[in-house]
Each structure stands twice: as C-alpha cells, then as structure tokens.
Short mmCIF file of C-alpha atoms in Angstrom, two decimals:
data_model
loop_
_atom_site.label_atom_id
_atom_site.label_comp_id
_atom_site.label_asym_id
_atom_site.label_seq_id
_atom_site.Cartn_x
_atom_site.Cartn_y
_atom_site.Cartn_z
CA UNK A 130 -24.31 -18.05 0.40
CA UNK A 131 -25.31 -15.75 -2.53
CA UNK A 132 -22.94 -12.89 -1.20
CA UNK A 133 -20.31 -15.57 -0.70
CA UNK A 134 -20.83 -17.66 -4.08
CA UNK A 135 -20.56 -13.86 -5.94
CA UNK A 136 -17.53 -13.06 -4.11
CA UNK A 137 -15.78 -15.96 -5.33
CA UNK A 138 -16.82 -15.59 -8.77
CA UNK A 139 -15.33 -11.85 -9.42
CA UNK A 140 -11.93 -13.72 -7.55
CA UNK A 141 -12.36 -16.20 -10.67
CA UNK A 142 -10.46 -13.88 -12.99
CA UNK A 143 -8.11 -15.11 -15.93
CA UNK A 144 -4.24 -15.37 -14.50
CA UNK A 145 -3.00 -13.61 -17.47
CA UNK A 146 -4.83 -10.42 -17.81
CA UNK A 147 -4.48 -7.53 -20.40
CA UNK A 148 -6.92 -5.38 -18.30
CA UNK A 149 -6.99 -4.36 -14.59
CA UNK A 150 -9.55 -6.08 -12.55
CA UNK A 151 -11.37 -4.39 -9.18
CA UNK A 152 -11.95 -6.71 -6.66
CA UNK A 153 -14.09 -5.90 -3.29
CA UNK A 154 -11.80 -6.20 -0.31
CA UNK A 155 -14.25 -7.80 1.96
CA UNK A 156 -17.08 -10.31 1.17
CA UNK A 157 -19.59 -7.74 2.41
CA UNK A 158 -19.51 -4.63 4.24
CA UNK A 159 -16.16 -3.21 5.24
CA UNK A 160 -16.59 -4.24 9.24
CA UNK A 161 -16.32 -1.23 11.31
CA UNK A 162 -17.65 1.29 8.41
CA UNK A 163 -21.53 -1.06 7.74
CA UNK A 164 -23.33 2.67 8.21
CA UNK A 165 -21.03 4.74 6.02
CA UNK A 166 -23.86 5.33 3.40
CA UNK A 167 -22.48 8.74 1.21
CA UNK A 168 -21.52 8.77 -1.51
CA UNK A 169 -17.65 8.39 -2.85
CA UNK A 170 -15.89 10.90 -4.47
CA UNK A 171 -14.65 10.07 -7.94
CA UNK A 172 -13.01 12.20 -9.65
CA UNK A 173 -12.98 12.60 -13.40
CA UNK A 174 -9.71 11.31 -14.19
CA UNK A 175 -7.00 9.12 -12.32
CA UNK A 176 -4.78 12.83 -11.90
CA UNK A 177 -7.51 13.71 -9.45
CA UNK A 178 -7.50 12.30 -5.87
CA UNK A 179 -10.26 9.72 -4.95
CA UNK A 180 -12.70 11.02 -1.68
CA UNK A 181 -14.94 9.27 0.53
CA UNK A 182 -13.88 5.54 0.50
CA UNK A 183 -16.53 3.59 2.16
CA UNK A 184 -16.23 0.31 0.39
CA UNK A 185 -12.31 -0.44 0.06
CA UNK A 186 -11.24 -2.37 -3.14
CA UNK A 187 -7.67 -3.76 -4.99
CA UNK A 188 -7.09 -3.60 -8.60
CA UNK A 189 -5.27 -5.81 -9.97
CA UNK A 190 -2.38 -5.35 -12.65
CA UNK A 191 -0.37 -8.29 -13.34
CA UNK A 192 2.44 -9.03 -15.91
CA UNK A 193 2.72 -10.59 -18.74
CA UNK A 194 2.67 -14.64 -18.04
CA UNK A 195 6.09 -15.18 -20.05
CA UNK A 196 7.91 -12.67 -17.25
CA UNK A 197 6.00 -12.78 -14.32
CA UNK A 198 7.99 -13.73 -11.22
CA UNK A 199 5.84 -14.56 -9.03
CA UNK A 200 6.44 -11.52 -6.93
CA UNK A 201 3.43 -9.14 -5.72
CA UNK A 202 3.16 -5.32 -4.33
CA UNK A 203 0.38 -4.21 -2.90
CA UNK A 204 0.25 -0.29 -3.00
CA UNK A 205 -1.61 1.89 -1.08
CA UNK A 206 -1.11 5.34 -2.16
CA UNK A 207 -1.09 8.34 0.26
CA UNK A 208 -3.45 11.54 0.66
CA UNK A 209 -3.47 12.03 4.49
CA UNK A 210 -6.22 9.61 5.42
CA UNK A 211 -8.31 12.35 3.32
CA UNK A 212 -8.20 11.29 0.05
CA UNK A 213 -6.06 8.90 -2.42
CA UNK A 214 -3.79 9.89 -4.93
CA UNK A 215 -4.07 7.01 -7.46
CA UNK A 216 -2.20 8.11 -10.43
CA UNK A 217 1.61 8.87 -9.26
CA UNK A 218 1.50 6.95 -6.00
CA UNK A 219 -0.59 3.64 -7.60
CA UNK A 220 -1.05 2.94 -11.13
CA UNK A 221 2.21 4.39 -12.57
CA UNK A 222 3.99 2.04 -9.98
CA UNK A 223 1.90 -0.79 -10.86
CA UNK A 224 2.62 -0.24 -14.65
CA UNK A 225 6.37 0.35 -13.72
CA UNK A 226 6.39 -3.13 -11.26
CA UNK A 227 4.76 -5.07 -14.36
CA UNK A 228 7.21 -4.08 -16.52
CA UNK A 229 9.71 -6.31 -14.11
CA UNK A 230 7.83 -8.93 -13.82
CA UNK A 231 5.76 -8.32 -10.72
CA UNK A 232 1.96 -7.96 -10.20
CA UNK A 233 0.59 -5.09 -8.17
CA UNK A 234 -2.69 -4.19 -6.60
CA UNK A 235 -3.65 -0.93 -5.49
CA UNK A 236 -5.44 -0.57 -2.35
CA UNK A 237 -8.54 1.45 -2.03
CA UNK A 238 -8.66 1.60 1.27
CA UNK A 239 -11.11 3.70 3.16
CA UNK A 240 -10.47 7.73 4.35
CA UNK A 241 -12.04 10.22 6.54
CA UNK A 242 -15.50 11.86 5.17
CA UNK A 243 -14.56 15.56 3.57
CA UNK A 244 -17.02 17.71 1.87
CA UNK A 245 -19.68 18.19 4.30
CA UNK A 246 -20.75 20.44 6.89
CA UNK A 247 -18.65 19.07 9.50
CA UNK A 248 -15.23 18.90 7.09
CA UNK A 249 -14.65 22.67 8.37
CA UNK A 250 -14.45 21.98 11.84
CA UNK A 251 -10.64 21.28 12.86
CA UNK A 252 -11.97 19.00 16.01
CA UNK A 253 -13.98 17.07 14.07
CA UNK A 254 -11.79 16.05 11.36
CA UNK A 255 -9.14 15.31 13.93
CA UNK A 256 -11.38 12.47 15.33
CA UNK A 257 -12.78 11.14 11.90
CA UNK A 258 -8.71 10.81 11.26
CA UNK A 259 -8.44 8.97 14.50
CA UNK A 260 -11.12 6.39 13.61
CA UNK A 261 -10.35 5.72 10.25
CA UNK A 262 -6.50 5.19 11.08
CA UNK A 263 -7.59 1.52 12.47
CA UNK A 264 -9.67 0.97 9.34
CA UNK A 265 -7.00 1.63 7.05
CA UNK A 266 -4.89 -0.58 8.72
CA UNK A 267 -7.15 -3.23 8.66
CA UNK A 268 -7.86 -2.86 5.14
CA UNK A 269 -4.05 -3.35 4.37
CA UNK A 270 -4.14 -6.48 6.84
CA UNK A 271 -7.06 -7.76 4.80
CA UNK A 272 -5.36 -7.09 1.30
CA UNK A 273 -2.27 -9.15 2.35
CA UNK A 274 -4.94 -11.84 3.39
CA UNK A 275 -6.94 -11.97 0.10
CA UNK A 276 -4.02 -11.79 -2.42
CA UNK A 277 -2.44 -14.83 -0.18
CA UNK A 278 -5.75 -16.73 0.13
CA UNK A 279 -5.65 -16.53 -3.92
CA UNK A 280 -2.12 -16.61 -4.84
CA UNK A 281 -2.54 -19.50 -7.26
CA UNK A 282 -5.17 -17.68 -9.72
CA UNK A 283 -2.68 -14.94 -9.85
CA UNK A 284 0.46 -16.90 -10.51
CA UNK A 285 1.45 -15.40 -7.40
CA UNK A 286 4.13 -17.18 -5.03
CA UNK A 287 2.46 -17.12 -0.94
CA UNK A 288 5.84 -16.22 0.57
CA UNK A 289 6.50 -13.09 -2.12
CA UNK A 290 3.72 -10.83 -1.18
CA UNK A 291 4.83 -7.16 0.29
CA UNK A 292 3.58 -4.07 0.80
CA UNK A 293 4.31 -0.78 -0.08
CA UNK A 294 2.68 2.50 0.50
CA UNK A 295 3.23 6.14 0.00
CA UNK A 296 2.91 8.62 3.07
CA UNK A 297 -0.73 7.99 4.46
CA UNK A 298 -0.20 5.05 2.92
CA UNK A 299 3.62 4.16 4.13
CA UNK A 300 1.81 4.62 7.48
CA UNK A 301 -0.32 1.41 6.39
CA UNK A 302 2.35 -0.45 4.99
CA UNK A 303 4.41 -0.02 8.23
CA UNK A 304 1.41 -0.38 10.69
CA UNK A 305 0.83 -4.01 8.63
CA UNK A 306 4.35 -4.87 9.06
CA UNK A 307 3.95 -4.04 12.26
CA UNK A 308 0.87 -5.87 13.44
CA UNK A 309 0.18 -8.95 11.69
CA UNK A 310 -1.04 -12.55 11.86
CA UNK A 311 0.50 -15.81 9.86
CA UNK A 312 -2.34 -14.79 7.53
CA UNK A 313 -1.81 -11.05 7.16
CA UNK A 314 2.19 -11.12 7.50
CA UNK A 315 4.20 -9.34 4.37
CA UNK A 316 7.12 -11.26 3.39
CA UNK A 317 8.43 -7.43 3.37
CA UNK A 318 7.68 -3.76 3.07
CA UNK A 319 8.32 -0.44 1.90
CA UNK A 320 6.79 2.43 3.34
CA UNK A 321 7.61 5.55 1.16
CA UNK A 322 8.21 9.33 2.78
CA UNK A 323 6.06 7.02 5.53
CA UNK A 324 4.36 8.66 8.46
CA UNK A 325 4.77 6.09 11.56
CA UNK A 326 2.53 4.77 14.35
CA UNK A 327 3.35 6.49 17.68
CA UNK A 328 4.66 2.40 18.58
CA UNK A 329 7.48 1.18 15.76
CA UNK A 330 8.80 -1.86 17.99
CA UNK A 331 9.08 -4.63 15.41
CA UNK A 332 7.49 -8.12 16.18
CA UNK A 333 10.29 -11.16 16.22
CA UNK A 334 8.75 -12.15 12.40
CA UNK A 335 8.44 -8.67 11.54
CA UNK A 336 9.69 -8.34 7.29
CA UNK A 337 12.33 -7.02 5.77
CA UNK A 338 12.03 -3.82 4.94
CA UNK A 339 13.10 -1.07 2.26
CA UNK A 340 13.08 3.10 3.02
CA UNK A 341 12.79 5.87 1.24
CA UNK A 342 12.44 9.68 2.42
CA UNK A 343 13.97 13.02 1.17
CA UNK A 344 16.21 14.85 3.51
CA UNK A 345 13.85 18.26 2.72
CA UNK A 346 10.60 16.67 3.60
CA UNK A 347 9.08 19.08 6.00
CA UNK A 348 5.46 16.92 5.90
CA UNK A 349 6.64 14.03 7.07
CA UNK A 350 10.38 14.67 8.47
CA UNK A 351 12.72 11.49 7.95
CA UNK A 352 13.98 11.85 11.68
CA UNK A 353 10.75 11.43 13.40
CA UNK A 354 9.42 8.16 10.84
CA UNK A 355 11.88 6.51 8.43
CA UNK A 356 14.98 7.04 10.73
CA UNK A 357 12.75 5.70 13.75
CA UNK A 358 11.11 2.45 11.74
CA UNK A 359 14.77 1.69 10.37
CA UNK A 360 16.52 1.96 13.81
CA UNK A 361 13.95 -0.10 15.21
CA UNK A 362 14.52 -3.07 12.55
CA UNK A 363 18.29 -2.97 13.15
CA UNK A 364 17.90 -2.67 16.71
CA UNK A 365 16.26 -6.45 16.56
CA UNK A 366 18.74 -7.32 13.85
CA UNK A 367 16.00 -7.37 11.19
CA UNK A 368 16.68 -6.85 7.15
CA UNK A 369 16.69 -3.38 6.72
CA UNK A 370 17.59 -0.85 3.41
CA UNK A 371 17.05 2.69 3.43
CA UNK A 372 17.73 5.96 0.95
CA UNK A 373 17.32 9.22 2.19
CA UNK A 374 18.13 11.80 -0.67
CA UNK A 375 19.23 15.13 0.07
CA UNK A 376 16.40 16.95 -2.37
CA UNK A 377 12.46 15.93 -3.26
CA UNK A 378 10.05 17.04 -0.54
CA UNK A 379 7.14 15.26 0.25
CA UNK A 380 4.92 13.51 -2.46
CA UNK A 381 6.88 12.76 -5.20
CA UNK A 382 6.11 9.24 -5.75
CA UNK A 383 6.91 8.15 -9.42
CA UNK A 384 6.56 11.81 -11.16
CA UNK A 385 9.35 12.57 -13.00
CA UNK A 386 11.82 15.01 -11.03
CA UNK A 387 14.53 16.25 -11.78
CA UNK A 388 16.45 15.19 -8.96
CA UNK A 389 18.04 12.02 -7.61
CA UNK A 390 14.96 11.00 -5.54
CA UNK A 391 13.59 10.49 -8.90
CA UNK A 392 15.10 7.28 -9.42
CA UNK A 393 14.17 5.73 -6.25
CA UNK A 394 12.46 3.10 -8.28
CA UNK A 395 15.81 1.77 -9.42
CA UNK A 396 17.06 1.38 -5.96
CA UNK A 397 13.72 -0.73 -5.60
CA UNK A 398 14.40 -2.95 -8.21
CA UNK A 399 18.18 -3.49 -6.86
CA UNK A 400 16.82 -4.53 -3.47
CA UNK A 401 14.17 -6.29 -4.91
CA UNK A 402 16.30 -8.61 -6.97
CA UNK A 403 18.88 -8.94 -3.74
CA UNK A 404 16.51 -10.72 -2.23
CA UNK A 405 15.82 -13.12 -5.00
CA UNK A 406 12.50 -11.19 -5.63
CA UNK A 407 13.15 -10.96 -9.67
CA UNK A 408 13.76 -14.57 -10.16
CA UNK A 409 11.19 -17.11 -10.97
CA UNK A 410 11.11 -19.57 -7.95
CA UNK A 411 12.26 -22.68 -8.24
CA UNK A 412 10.03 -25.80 -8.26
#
C-alpha cells in the first residue's frame, strides 16, 4: 500500500509545469530486471550518453497551458540497447514538441550492462542484447500505459498519445506499434533511422505511422527497416508517411546539419497537424 500510495503521489504533479518531472515507470521493480543491483551510469552532463538502466523512468516536459493541444510524444532515444543518448535524440525534441503545443516524455528505458569484466566478451554482450530487447519493449508498452492511465493530470487527450524513438529506440517505438494491447496501443508512431524486429506484420489496429531514414545510413540501412515497416503498413492499407533523404547518416536526430535531413522536424509537424494532431480537440 505504501509503495502504491507513493507512486501515486509523485503522479500528483501540477498540469502546468515550468520544470521537468521524473516519474518511475513501474510501481516497483522493473519486472524481469528485480536482481539488476549495479549501479547506473550517469554521466556529467545531458551531451554524455546514460549507461546501465536498471530502473526505467519518463520525464515529463509539457507546454505551456495556453497552447497545449492535447497531443503527447513519448521519446525513447537510441544508443544500441547500450546506452541512451538523451540530449539530441530526447530533450531537444521535447523542448522543440513544446514549443508546438505538445507534451513529451522521454523514456529511460533499460540497456544492456557495459563496463564490467564481461563487456569485452563479443558472446556475452550479444546475449545481454538479446534479453534486454524484450525489456525495452516492455518498458515502451508500459510508458504508453502510464501516460494514458493519467492523461487528465497532464491535460493530455487518451486517443493522442504516440511514440517516437530514435534507432535503438525506433526499434521500440515500432516493436510497441507492433505488439500492443487496448491499454498499450499508440494512436501512432514514428520510429526514426529505426532498426526493426525480425517480424514487421502490422496488427489490424496497428497506428499510423510516420518514417524517417537517410539514404547513406550504413548502421541501420533504410532497405532492410524503414522500407520494410512502411511496405508492411501499406500492404494492410494502414496510414503511412515516410522521408528518406539522400544525405545524413545514422544519428542525427535534432543536431543541426547542414543538410536537408536536418529539417525532418518540419516534416513532423506537417504530418502531425494532417492528422488534426495541432488542434485543440473539440469538446
């Protein structure tokens, strides 16, 4: 009850909020990861990557009350399933997404150990990727889950909630939009320069869903995941919007490039507004 009654309390935050607030993902121990006792890896400034995840978290950024539109993005930023790059694939987006009008949270969700004895050993790390995959996935599940479950104290509208993720973390986004229950279902997604689930058949309520990849990627190649997820949605006649731009590698997120890919935001906001996203909703 405790654990429970505290749980609520740190959801009991203000609906208009100057300051980002960190919420626990899960009432108690992340399930799957209850013996993951080292310690996580924070760097010294958000420009640094974030290690070790044991005990996955959102932070929430939301707009200013007198343009919020009810709209919400959870981001999960990419870094391999190693590590999580916070600053140019989460908070700058969240700022940016504010700025319009819609709140953002930034998953923490949880990553293979690195650091240790074991983190040289090839093998090894190939199997801590394999287990924390299903983790990850279920953290983005459970995000989707907990923003719906308290939509109201954030101003937030239930059927506006997507997901977007760079990378690692388009891999989540996808994998959600994906697999899902009534609870856990995005009303739509946008995995960035994603890397894709070996599976990328749709479900019949599967979300609409916006793309972006650079032609030059040679990380994760636009042929083998972005390509794939969006002939997959249009196979089943599902909403479906993608950019590929000749130029911008792997990882750019929202650094400014000089290149076209660089304003992949824009075509963001366009879409987002298409689908009535950027309006208040009515009633």
């Amino acid at each position: 009850m405790i654990r429970k009654l505290l749980f609520s309390i740190l959801w009991a935050v203000p609906a208009i909020a100057s300051e980002p607030k960190v919420i626990p993902l899960w009432p108690g121990a992340a399930p799957g990861s209850e013996n993951w006792n080292y310690e996580e890896g924070a760097p010294p400034d958000a420009s640094q990557p974030i290690t070790n995840v044991t005990h996955p978290t959102l932070t929430a950024y939301l707009p200013d009350a007198a343009s919020a539109t009810g709209t919400a993005v959870i981001i999960c930023p990419g870094g391999g399933f190693r590590e999580l790059w916070i600053s140019h694939e989460g908070i700058d987006l969240a700022r940016w997404l504010n700025s319009i009008g819609v709140a953002a949270f930034i998953l923490k969700y949880r990553v293979m150990r690195t650091g240790d004895s074991d983190a040289s050993d090839p093998a090894k790390m190939a199997e801590r990727r394999k287990t924390v995959i299903p983790l990850a996935i279920a953290d983005g599940q459970q995000a989707v889950h907990l923003v719906r479950s308290h939509a109201s104290e954030w101003g937030i509208a239930r059927d506006r909630i997507g997901i977007l993720g760079f990378s690692a973390g388009g891999y989540v986004a996808a994998a959600v939009a994906l697999h899902h229950d009534a609870d856990s279902r995005p009303n739509f997604a946008a995995p960035i320069y994603p890397g894709t689930p070996d599976d990328v058949t749709p479900p019949a309520d599967a979300p609409p869903l916006f793309l972006v990849h650079a032609d030059d990627d040679m990380v994760v190649t636009p042929l083998d995941h972005s390509i794939r997820l969006y002939a997959a949605w249009k196979k089943l006649g599902i909403p479906a919007e993608m950019h590929i731009y000749s130029a911008g590698g792997h990882g750019f997120g929202t650094r400014k490039i000089n290149l076209p890919a660089g304003t992949w935001t824009d075509r963001f906001r366009d879409w987002l507004d298409v689908q009535g996203l950027l309006k208040r909703p009515q009633g």
